[in-house]
PDB file of C-alpha atoms in Angstrom:
ATOM      1  CA  VAL A  74      76.119 108.570 143.705  1.00 93.00           C
ATOM      2  CA  GLN A  75      73.293 107.984 146.013  1.00 96.00           C
ATOM      3  CA  LEU A  76      70.038 106.725 144.426  1.00 97.00           C
ATOM      4  CA  GLN A  77      66.580 106.632 145.719  1.00 96.00           C
ATOM      5  CA  ALA A  78      63.620 104.992 143.906  1.00 97.00           C
ATOM      6  CA  SER A  79      60.061 106.049 144.556  1.00 97.00           C
ATOM      7  CA  GLY A  80      56.608 105.890 143.088  1.00 98.00           C
ATOM      8  CA  GLY A  81      55.705 102.317 143.692  1.00 97.00           C
ATOM      9  CA  GLY A  82      52.402 101.162 144.967  1.00 97.00           C
ATOM     10  CA  LEU A  83      49.337  98.944 144.531  1.00 98.00           C
ATOM     11  CA  VAL A  84      47.579  99.059 141.179  1.00 98.00           C
ATOM     12  CA  GLN A  85      45.099  96.988 139.402  1.00 98.00           C
ATOM     13  CA  ALA A  86      46.076  94.904 136.257  1.00 98.00           C
ATOM     14  CA  GLY A  87      45.977  97.243 133.249  1.00 98.00           C
ATOM     15  CA  GLY A  88      46.873 100.326 135.252  1.00 98.00           C
ATOM     16  CA  SER A  89      49.973 102.581 135.163  1.00 98.00           C
ATOM     17  CA  LEU A  90      52.595 103.748 137.534  1.00 98.00           C
ATOM     18  CA  ARG A  91      55.542 106.040 137.053  1.00 98.00           C
ATOM     19  CA  LEU A  92      58.717 105.317 139.119  1.00 98.00           C
ATOM     20  CA  SER A  93      61.384 107.934 139.752  1.00 98.00           C
ATOM     21  CA  CYS A  94      64.949 107.502 140.684  1.00 98.00           C
ATOM     22  CA  SER A  95      66.507 110.607 142.200  1.00 97.00           C
ATOM     23  CA  ALA A  96      70.275 110.880 142.367  1.00 96.00           C
ATOM     24  CA  SER A  97      72.403 112.908 144.653  1.00 94.00           C
ATOM     25  CA  GLY A  98      76.116 113.360 145.100  1.00 93.00           C
ATOM     26  CA  ARG A  99      76.991 113.442 141.520  1.00 91.00           C
ATOM     27  CA  THR A 100      75.363 114.198 138.248  1.00 92.00           C
ATOM     28  CA  ILE A 101      73.922 111.265 136.485  1.00 92.00           C
ATOM     29  CA  SER A 102      74.755 112.726 133.086  1.00 91.00           C
ATOM     30  CA  LYS A 103      78.003 110.741 133.189  1.00 92.00           C
ATOM     31  CA  TYR A 104      76.229 107.434 133.855  1.00 95.00           C
ATOM     32  CA  SER A 105      74.091 104.958 132.018  1.00 95.00           C
ATOM     33  CA  MET A 106      71.033 104.144 134.109  1.00 96.00           C
ATOM     34  CA  GLY A 107      69.055 100.955 134.557  1.00 97.00           C
ATOM     35  CA  TRP A 108      65.994  99.605 136.225  1.00 98.00           C
ATOM     36  CA  PHE A 109      65.918  96.115 137.701  1.00 98.00           C
ATOM     37  CA  ARG A 110      63.308  94.170 139.537  1.00 98.00           C
ATOM     38  CA  GLN A 111      63.164  91.294 142.000  1.00 98.00           C
ATOM     39  CA  ALA A 112      60.127  89.304 142.657  1.00 96.00           C
ATOM     40  CA  PRO A 113      59.876  87.036 145.736  1.00 92.00           C
ATOM     41  CA  GLY A 114      61.698  83.830 145.281  1.00 95.00           C
ATOM     42  CA  LYS A 115      63.208  84.969 141.979  1.00 96.00           C
ATOM     43  CA  GLU A 116      66.538  86.398 140.872  1.00 97.00           C
ATOM     44  CA  ARG A 117      66.903  90.065 140.116  1.00 97.00           C
ATOM     45  CA  GLU A 118      66.164  90.819 136.466  1.00 97.00           C
ATOM     46  CA  PHE A 119      66.846  93.616 134.044  1.00 98.00           C
ATOM     47  CA  VAL A 120      63.852  95.703 133.113  1.00 98.00           C
ATOM     48  CA  ALA A 121      65.180  98.792 131.179  1.00 98.00           C
ATOM     49  CA  GLY A 122      68.321 100.809 130.615  1.00 97.00           C
ATOM     50  CA  ILE A 123      69.270 104.093 129.023  1.00 95.00           C
ATOM     51  CA  ARG A 124      72.653 105.232 127.861  1.00 92.00           C
ATOM     52  CA  ARG A 125      74.280 108.463 128.905  1.00 83.00           C
ATOM     53  CA  SER A 126      73.622 109.986 125.533  1.00 74.00           C
ATOM     54  CA  GLU A 127      69.888 109.390 125.944  1.00 67.00           C
ATOM     55  CA  THR A 128      69.656 108.108 122.452  1.00 76.00           C
ATOM     56  CA  ILE A 129      69.720 104.426 123.207  1.00 91.00           C
ATOM     57  CA  GLU A 130      67.144 102.574 125.285  1.00 93.00           C
ATOM     58  CA  VAL A 131      67.090  98.872 126.029  1.00 95.00           C
ATOM     59  CA  TYR A 132      64.207  96.830 127.299  1.00 97.00           C
ATOM     60  CA  ALA A 133      63.523  93.359 128.543  1.00 97.00           C
ATOM     61  CA  ASP A 134      61.249  91.542 126.182  1.00 97.00           C
ATOM     62  CA  SER A 135      58.682  91.136 128.943  1.00 97.00           C
ATOM     63  CA  VAL A 136      58.141  94.833 129.204  1.00 98.00           C
ATOM     64  CA  LYS A 137      58.892  96.091 125.703  1.00 98.00           C
ATOM     65  CA  GLY A 138      56.018  98.222 124.372  1.00 97.00           C
ATOM     66  CA  ARG A 139      54.509  98.716 127.857  1.00 98.00           C
ATOM     67  CA  PHE A 140      57.398 100.404 129.781  1.00 98.00           C
ATOM     68  CA  THR A 141      59.372 103.506 128.864  1.00 98.00           C
ATOM     69  CA  ILE A 142      62.666 104.692 130.471  1.00 97.00           C
ATOM     70  CA  SER A 143      63.618 108.315 130.353  1.00 95.00           C
ATOM     71  CA  ARG A 144      66.041 110.582 132.063  1.00 94.00           C
ATOM     72  CA  ASP A 145      66.142 114.279 133.009  1.00 93.00           C
ATOM     73  CA  ASN A 146      69.756 115.084 133.632  1.00 91.00           C
ATOM     74  CA  ALA A 147      68.898 118.589 134.791  1.00 93.00           C
ATOM     75  CA  LYS A 148      66.837 117.125 137.474  1.00 95.00           C
ATOM     76  CA  ASN A 149      69.261 114.318 138.103  1.00 96.00           C
ATOM     77  CA  THR A 150      66.374 111.834 137.833  1.00 96.00           C
ATOM     78  CA  VAL A 151      65.535 108.777 135.844  1.00 97.00           C
ATOM     79  CA  TYR A 152      61.967 107.608 135.271  1.00 97.00           C
ATOM     80  CA  LEU A 153      60.215 104.427 134.388  1.00 98.00           C
ATOM     81  CA  GLN A 154      56.772 104.829 133.042  1.00 98.00           C
ATOM     82  CA  MET A 155      54.861 101.512 133.311  1.00 98.00           C
ATOM     83  CA  ASN A 156      51.642 100.954 131.453  1.00 98.00           C
ATOM     84  CA  SER A 157      49.386  98.001 130.983  1.00 98.00           C
ATOM     85  CA  LEU A 158      50.707  96.563 134.118  1.00 98.00           C
ATOM     86  CA  LYS A 159      50.325  92.739 134.733  1.00 98.00           C
ATOM     87  CA  PRO A 160      50.315  90.786 137.903  1.00 97.00           C
ATOM     88  CA  GLU A 161      53.669  89.276 136.809  1.00 97.00           C
ATOM     89  CA  ASP A 162      55.187  92.783 137.059  1.00 98.00           C
ATOM     90  CA  THR A 163      54.819  92.615 140.832  1.00 98.00           C
ATOM     91  CA  ALA A 164      58.307  93.087 142.308  1.00 98.00           C
ATOM     92  CA  VAL A 165      60.611  95.432 144.099  1.00 98.00           C
ATOM     93  CA  TYR A 166      62.050  97.785 141.476  1.00 98.00           C
ATOM     94  CA  SER A 167      65.481  99.268 141.926  1.00 98.00           C
ATOM     95  CA  CYS A 168      67.492 101.748 139.902  1.00 98.00           C
ATOM     96  CA  ALA A 169      71.177 101.607 139.280  1.00 98.00           C
ATOM     97  CA  ALA A 170      73.931 103.798 137.741  1.00 97.00           C
ATOM     98  CA  GLY A 171      76.996 102.611 135.818  1.00 94.00           C
ATOM     99  CA  GLY A 172      79.914 104.556 134.431  1.00 90.00           C
ATOM    100  CA  GLY A 173      81.220 101.870 132.235  1.00 88.00           C
ATOM    101  CA  VAL A 174      78.031 100.301 130.877  1.00 89.00           C
ATOM    102  CA  ILE A 175      77.988  99.638 127.219  1.00 87.00           C
ATOM    103  CA  ILE A 176      75.169  98.224 125.048  1.00 87.00           C
ATOM    104  CA  THR A 177      76.269  94.621 125.425  1.00 89.00           C
ATOM    105  CA  THR A 178      76.447  94.845 129.220  1.00 93.00           C
ATOM    106  CA  MET A 179      73.349  96.943 129.958  1.00 94.00           C
ATOM    107  CA  ARG A 180      71.242  93.956 130.939  1.00 95.00           C
ATOM    108  CA  SER A 181      73.808  92.748 133.412  1.00 95.00           C
ATOM    109  CA  SER A 182      73.509  93.913 137.053  1.00 96.00           C
ATOM    110  CA  SER A 183      77.272  93.485 137.509  1.00 95.00           C
ATOM    111  CA  ALA A 184      77.832  96.380 135.003  1.00 95.00           C
ATOM    112  CA  TYR A 185      76.398  98.891 137.376  1.00 96.00           C
ATOM    113  CA  ASP A 186      78.387 100.653 140.118  1.00 96.00           C
ATOM    114  CA  TYR A 187      75.714 102.241 142.286  1.00 97.00           C
ATOM    115  CA  TRP A 188      72.265 101.001 143.450  1.00 97.00           C
ATOM    116  CA  GLY A 189      69.357 102.541 145.191  1.00 95.00           C
ATOM    117  CA  GLN A 190      66.938 101.032 147.615  1.00 92.00           C
ATOM    118  CA  GLY A 191      63.964  99.609 145.748  1.00 95.00           C
ATOM    119  CA  THR A 192      60.303 100.539 145.696  1.00 98.00           C
ATOM    120  CA  GLN A 193      57.570  97.943 145.770  1.00 98.00           C
ATOM    121  CA  VAL A 194      55.163  97.577 142.873  1.00 98.00           C
ATOM    122  CA  THR A 195      52.139  95.371 143.332  1.00 98.00           C
ATOM    123  CA  VAL A 196      49.689  94.557 140.531  1.00 98.00           C
ATOM    124  CA  SER A 197      46.480  92.944 141.539  1.00 97.00           C
ATOM    125  CA  SER A 198      44.477  90.796 139.084  1.00 94.00           C
TER     126      SER A 198
END
């Protein structure tokens, strides 16, 4: 699976962005999908994940209530709607796909098999 994230940019605090992760090569319907981010000088961290079934979503506490992950298997695309953005959300955001991801491993980057190049999100204060 090849993944490509897009939709990043510069936004003021309080604003919104929607990231997209387009997949090719295989259908994403067989994979759980996740979004991760990495800020300069910091380790990569989990942001949100969604199971194959679309019925289970998991969020990092720092984004819960502000971000929403969704997927459109027909379009082979996963989205991350980000609202009420804060300067601390500034990072490179990457999407990932995992065939064996379960609820207890969804927050772990090692559970994912495929990664896309990231997209930069910058939130100004």
